XYZ file of C-alpha atoms in Angstrom:
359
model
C -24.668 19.223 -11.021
C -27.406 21.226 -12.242
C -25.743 24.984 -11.650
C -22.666 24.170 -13.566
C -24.709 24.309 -17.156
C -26.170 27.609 -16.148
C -23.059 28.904 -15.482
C -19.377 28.251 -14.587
C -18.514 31.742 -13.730
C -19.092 30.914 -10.059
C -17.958 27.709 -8.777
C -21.671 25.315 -8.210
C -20.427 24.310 -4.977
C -20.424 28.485 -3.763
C -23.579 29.127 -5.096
C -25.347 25.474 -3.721
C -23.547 27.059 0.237
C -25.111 30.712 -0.787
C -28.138 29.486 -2.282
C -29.406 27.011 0.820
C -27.762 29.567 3.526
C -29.722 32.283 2.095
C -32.709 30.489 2.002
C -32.410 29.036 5.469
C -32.413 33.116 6.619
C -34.949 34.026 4.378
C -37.338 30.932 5.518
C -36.489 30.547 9.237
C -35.858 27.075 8.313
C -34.724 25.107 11.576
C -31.129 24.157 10.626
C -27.702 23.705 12.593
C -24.794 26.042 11.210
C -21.735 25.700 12.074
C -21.749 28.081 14.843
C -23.991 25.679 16.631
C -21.566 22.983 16.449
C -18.504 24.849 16.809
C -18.976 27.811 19.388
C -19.232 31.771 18.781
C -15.742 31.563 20.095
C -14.345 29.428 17.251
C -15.982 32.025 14.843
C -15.314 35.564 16.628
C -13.211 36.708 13.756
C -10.204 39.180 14.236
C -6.001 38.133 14.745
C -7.051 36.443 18.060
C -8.331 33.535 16.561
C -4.695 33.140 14.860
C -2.014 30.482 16.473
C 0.693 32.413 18.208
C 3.676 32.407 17.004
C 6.654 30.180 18.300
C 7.725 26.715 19.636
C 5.320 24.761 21.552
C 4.722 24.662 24.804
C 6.474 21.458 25.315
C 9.546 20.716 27.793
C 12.071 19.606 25.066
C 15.164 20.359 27.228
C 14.027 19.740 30.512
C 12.687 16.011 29.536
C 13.186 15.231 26.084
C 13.234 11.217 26.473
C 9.575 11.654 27.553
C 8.307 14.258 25.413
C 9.448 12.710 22.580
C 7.920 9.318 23.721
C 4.799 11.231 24.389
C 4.925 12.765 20.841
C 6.273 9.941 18.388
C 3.504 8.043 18.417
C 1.307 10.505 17.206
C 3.135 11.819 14.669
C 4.004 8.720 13.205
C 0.461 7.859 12.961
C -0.652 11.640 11.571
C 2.402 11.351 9.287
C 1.567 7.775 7.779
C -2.163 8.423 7.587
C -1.629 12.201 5.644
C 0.596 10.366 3.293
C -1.758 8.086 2.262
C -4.591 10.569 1.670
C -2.280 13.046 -0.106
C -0.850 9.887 -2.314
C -4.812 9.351 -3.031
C -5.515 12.680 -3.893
C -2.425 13.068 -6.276
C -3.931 9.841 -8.258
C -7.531 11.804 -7.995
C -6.186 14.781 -9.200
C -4.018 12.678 -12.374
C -7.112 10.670 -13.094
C -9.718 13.698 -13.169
C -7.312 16.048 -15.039
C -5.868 13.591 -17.503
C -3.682 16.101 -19.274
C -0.853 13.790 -19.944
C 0.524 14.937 -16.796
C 1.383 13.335 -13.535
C 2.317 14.300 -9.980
C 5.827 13.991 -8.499
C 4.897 11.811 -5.516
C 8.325 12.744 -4.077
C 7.482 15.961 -4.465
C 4.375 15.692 -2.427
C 5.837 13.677 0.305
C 8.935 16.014 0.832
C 6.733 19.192 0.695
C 3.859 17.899 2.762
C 6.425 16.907 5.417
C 8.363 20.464 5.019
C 5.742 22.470 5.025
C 4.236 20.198 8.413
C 7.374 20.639 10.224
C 7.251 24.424 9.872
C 3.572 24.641 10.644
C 4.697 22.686 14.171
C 7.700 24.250 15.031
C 5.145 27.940 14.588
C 2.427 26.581 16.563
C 0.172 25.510 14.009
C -1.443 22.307 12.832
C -0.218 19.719 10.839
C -2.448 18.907 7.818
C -2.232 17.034 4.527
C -4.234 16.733 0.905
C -7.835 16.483 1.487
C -9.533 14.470 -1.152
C -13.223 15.756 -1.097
C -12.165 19.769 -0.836
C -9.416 19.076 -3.838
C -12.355 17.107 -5.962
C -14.524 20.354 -5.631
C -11.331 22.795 -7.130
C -11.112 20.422 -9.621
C -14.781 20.305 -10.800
C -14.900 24.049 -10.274
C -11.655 24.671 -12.650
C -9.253 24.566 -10.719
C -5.689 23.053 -13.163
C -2.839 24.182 -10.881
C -1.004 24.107 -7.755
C -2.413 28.162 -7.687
C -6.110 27.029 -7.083
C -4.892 24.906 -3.840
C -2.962 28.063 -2.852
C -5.612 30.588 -3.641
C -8.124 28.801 -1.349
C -5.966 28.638 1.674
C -5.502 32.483 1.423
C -9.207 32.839 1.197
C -9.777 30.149 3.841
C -7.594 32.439 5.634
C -9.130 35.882 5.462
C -12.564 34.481 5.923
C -11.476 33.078 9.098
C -10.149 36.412 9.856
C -12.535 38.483 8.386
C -15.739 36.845 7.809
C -15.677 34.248 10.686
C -19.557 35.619 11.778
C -20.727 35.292 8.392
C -19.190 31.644 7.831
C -20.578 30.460 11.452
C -24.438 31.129 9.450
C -23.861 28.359 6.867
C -25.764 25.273 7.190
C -24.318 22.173 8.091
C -26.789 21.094 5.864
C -25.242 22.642 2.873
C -22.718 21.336 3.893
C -23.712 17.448 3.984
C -24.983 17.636 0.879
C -21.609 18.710 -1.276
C -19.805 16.555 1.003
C -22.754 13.815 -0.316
C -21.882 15.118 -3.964
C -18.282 14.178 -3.555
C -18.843 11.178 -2.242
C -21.078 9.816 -4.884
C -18.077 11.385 -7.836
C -15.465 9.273 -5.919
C -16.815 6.442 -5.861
C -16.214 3.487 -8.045
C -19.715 2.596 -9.007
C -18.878 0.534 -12.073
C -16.896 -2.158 -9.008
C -20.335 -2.731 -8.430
C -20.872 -4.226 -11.609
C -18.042 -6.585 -11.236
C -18.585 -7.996 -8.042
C -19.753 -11.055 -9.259
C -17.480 -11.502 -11.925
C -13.934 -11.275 -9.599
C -12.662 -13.183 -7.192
C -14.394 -13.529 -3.485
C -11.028 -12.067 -2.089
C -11.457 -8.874 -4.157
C -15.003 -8.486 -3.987
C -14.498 -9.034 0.133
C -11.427 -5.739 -0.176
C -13.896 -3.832 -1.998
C -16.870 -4.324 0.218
C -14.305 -3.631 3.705
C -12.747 -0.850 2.217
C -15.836 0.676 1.414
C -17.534 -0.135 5.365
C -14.606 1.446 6.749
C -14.188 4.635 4.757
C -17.668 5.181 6.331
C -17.281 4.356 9.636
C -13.671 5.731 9.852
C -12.039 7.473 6.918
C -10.303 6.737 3.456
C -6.540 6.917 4.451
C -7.835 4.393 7.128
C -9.525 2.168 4.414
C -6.731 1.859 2.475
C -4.663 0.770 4.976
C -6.554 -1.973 6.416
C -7.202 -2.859 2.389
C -3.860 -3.221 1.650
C -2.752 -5.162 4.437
C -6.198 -7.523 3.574
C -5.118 -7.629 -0.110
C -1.635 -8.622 0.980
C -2.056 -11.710 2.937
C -4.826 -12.700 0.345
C -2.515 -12.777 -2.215
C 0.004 -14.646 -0.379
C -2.556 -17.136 1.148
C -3.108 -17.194 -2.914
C 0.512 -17.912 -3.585
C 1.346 -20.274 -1.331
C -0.969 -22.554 -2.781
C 0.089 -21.917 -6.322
C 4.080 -24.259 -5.460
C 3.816 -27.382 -7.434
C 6.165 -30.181 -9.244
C 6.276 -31.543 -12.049
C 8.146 -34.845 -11.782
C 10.105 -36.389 -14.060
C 11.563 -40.212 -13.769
C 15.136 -40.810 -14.077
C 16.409 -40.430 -17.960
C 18.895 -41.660 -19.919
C 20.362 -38.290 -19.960
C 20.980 -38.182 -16.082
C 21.121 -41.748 -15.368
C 19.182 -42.691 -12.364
C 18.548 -38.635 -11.438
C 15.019 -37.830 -10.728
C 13.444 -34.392 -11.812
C 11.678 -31.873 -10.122
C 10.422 -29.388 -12.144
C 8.995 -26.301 -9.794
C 6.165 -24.402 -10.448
C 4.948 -21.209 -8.965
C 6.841 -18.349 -6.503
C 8.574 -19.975 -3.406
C 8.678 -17.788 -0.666
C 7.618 -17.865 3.247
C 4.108 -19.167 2.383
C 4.424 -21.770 0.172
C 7.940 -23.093 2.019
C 5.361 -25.742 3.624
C 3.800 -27.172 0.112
C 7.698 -26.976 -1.717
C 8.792 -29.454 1.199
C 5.825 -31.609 1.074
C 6.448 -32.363 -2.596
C 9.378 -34.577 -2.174
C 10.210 -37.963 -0.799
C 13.613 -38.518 0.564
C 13.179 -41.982 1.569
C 11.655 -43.136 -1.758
C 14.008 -41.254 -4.173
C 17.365 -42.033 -5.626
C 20.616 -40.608 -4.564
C 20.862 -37.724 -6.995
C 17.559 -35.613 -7.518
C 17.464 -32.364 -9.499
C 15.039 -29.450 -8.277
C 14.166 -27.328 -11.765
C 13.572 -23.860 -10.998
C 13.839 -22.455 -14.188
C 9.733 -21.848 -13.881
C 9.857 -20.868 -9.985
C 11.693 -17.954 -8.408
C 13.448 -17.988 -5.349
C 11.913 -14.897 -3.405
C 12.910 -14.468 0.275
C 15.063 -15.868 2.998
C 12.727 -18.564 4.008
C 12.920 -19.897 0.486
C 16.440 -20.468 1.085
C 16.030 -22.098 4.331
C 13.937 -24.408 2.782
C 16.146 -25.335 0.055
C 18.907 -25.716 2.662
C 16.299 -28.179 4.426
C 15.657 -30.056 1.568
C 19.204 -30.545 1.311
C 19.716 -31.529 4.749
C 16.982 -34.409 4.466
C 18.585 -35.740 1.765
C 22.046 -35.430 3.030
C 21.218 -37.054 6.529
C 20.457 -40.087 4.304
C 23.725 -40.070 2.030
C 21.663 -38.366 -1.233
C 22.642 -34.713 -3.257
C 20.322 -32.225 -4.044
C 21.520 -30.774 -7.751
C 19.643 -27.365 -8.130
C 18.816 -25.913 -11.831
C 17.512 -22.523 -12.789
C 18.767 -20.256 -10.122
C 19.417 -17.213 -10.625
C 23.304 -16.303 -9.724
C 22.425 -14.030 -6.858
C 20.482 -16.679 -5.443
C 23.269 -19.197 -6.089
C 25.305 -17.074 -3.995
C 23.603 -16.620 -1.248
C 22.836 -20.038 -0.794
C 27.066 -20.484 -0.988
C 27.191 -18.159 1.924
C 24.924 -19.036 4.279
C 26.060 -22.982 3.333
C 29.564 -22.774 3.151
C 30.640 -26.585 3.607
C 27.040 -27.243 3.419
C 27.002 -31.655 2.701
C 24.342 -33.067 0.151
C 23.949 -29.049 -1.302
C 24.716 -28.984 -4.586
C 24.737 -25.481 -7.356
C 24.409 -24.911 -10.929
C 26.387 -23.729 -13.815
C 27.731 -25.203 -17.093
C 26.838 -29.010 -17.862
C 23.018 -29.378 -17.384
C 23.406 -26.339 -15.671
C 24.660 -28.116 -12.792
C 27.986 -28.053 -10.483
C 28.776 -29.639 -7.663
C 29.977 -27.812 -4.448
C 30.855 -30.332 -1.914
C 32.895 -29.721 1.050
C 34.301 -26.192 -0.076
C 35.469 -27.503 -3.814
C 33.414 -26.886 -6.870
C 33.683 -29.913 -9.467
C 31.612 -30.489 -12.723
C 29.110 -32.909 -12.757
C-alpha cells in the first residue's frame, strides 16, 4: 500500500514480487520459491510444457456409460464451485469499480462454461474467475475485460519464456500479496456489528469466515447459504399465528381466523395447531388476506384442516387467497367435502360437491 503513492506506473504488487525476489538473491536469504515446491520440471520453459492438442485420452466410444459416470461428478462439482467464485468476483469487480456499471451474470456463466468446454475438449484445464488475482488488476488499474485478457497472454509467455526466472520468486512474496488481498476483501466493518444482529447472522458470518480458511470462498458460500436458508425458515415457521375473532353479527355464528405470517412447509405444524375442531362452530373462516400461501405443503395443510372439520360435519370458508392458489386447491380437491373458496360476498363461495353456490 505504500508503493502505489510513489508511483502507479508499475503495478505495487510487481514491484513488492521484484523487490523481495531481488533481495532474497542479493541477501542469500533462506526462502522457498516456487521451484522448490513445484519441480524444475514444472518450470523448464519452452512449447513442451504446453498441453497437447486434442481430445482426451478418455474411452468415450468404447465405454461411454462409465466414463461419463466417472466424469459427471467432477464436473458438476468444478462447474458449481467456478460459478460461484466467478458470480463473487463479478460483485467484487461492480463494488470496487462503481462506475454505474454492472456485469451481465449471464454473460459470465455462458462464457465461463464456453470457453471451459473448449479448454477440455483441447486438453487443457478448466478454470474460472479468481477473486484475489482479479482484486490485484483492479487495484493496479485494470477497468476492462482487456486487463483480464492481457494477463493471461503474459501468464502465457512467461510460462513459455521465462519459466526459470518465475521458478526464483519467493513463496514468500507471494504470501504476503495473497495476505494483502485478503485483508482488502474482507468485511471488517461485520465485525462491528456482531453484537448488534441476530445470533443466526453473526453464527453465518463467523462459519463462513472459518471455512474460507480452512477450505476456500466458493466453498464458504455454499455451506453459508444453505446455513442462512434453514435459519430463515426455522425463523419463519415460527412467525404463523391467528388472530381470532368470535362469531359476529355479520356472519352469524362464523368464527374468524385471521392468519398471520408465510405458511409454507415449516410452519404447516404451528397453522394446524392453531385451531380447534371439536370446540368450534360449524362454519369457521381462515383470513389470509395477511398470510401467503407459499408451497405445496401449505396446501396440504389447508386440505387437512378441511378434512378435520369435515369428518365432523363443519366447512372451512377460506378468505384472502390469491386466485392461483384458489385454483390449485380446486384441482387437487375436486369434490373435496367441508372445502370451501372465495370470491364475491365476504369474499367467500362455496364449492361443495362439484357446484359453486354463494354464500
Amino acid at each position: 500500500k505504500v508503493l502505489p503513492k510513489l508511483t502507479t506506473a508499475v503495478p505495487s504488487s510487481l514491484l513488492t514480487v521484484g523487490i523481495v525476489t531481488s533481495a532474497v538473491k542479493l541477501l542469500g536469504l533462506p526462502a522457498r520459491t516456487l521451484i522448490d515446491i513445484a519441480g524444475a520440471e514444472t518450470f523448464k520453459g519452452g512449447l513442451s510444457v504446453l498441453p497437447p492438442l486434442g481430445l482426451p485420452a478418455v474411452p468415450w466410444l468404447t465405454a461411454p456409460l462409465h466414463t461419463l459416470g466417472i466424469l459427471l461428478p467432477y464436473a458438476a462439482t468444478m462447474a458449481a464451485v467456478g460459478l460461484v467464485e466467478s458470480l463473487l468476483t463479478l460483485q467484487l469487480v461492480d463494488r470496487l469499480l462503481d462506475d454505474g456499471k454492472r456485469g451481465n451474470t449471464s454473460q459470465e456463466c455462458i462464457g465461463q462454461g464456453l470457453g471451459n468446454i473448449a479448454s477440455g475438449l483441447s486438453s487443457g484445464m478448466g478454470g474460472c474467475a479468481m477473486i484475489g488475482q482479479t482484486q490485484v488488476n483492479v487495484q493496479s488499474g485494470a477497468t476492462s475485460r482487456l486487463a483480464g485478457i492481457a494477463m493471461s497472454v503474459i501468464l502465457g509467455l512467461g510460462i513459455v519464456v521465462g519459466a526459470p526466472l518465475l521458478g526464483q520468486v519467493p513463496i514468500a512474496a507471494l504470501v504476503g500479496i495473497m495476505f494483502i488481498v485478503c485483508e482488502s476483501t474482507f468485511a471488517w466493518s461485520s465485525l462491528r456489528v456482531l453484537k448488534k444482529i441476530p445470533r443466526a447472522d453473526a453464527v453465518v458470518i463467523a462459519l463462513v469466515s472459518f471455512v474460507t480458511v480452512v477450505q476456500d470462498l466458493a466453498v464458504a458460500v455454499v455451506v453459508g447459504t444453505i446455513v442462512s436458508a434453514l435459519s430463515f425458515a426455522w425463523q419463519q415457521s415460527r412467525a404463523i399465528r391467528a388472530l381470532v375473532t368470535p362469531a359476529s353479527a355479520k356472519e352469524g355464528t362464523w368464527k374468524t381466523y385471521r392468519m398471520v405470517g408465510p405458511l409454507f412447509f415449516g410452519s404447516t405444524q404451528g397453522f394446524g395447531d392453531t385451531f380447534d375442531p371439536t370446540g368450534d362452530p360449524d362454519d369457521i373462516v381462515v383470513d389470509f388476506a395477511a398470510s401467503r400461501v407459499v408451497d405445496h405443503s401449505a396446501l396440504e395443510a389447508i386440505n387437512g384442516l378441511a378434512e378435520k372439520y369435515g369428518a365432523l360435519g363443519k366447512r372451512v370458508h377460506l378468505r384472502g387467497l390469491s386466485s392461483d392458489c384458489t385454483g390449485l386447491l380446486e384441482r387437487l380437491n375436486g369434490e373435496f367435502p367441508g372445502l370451501e373458496t372465495p370470491t364475491e360476498r365476504f369474499g367467500i363461495t362455496s364449492l361443495h360437491h362439484g357446484r359453486r353456490e354463494h354464500v
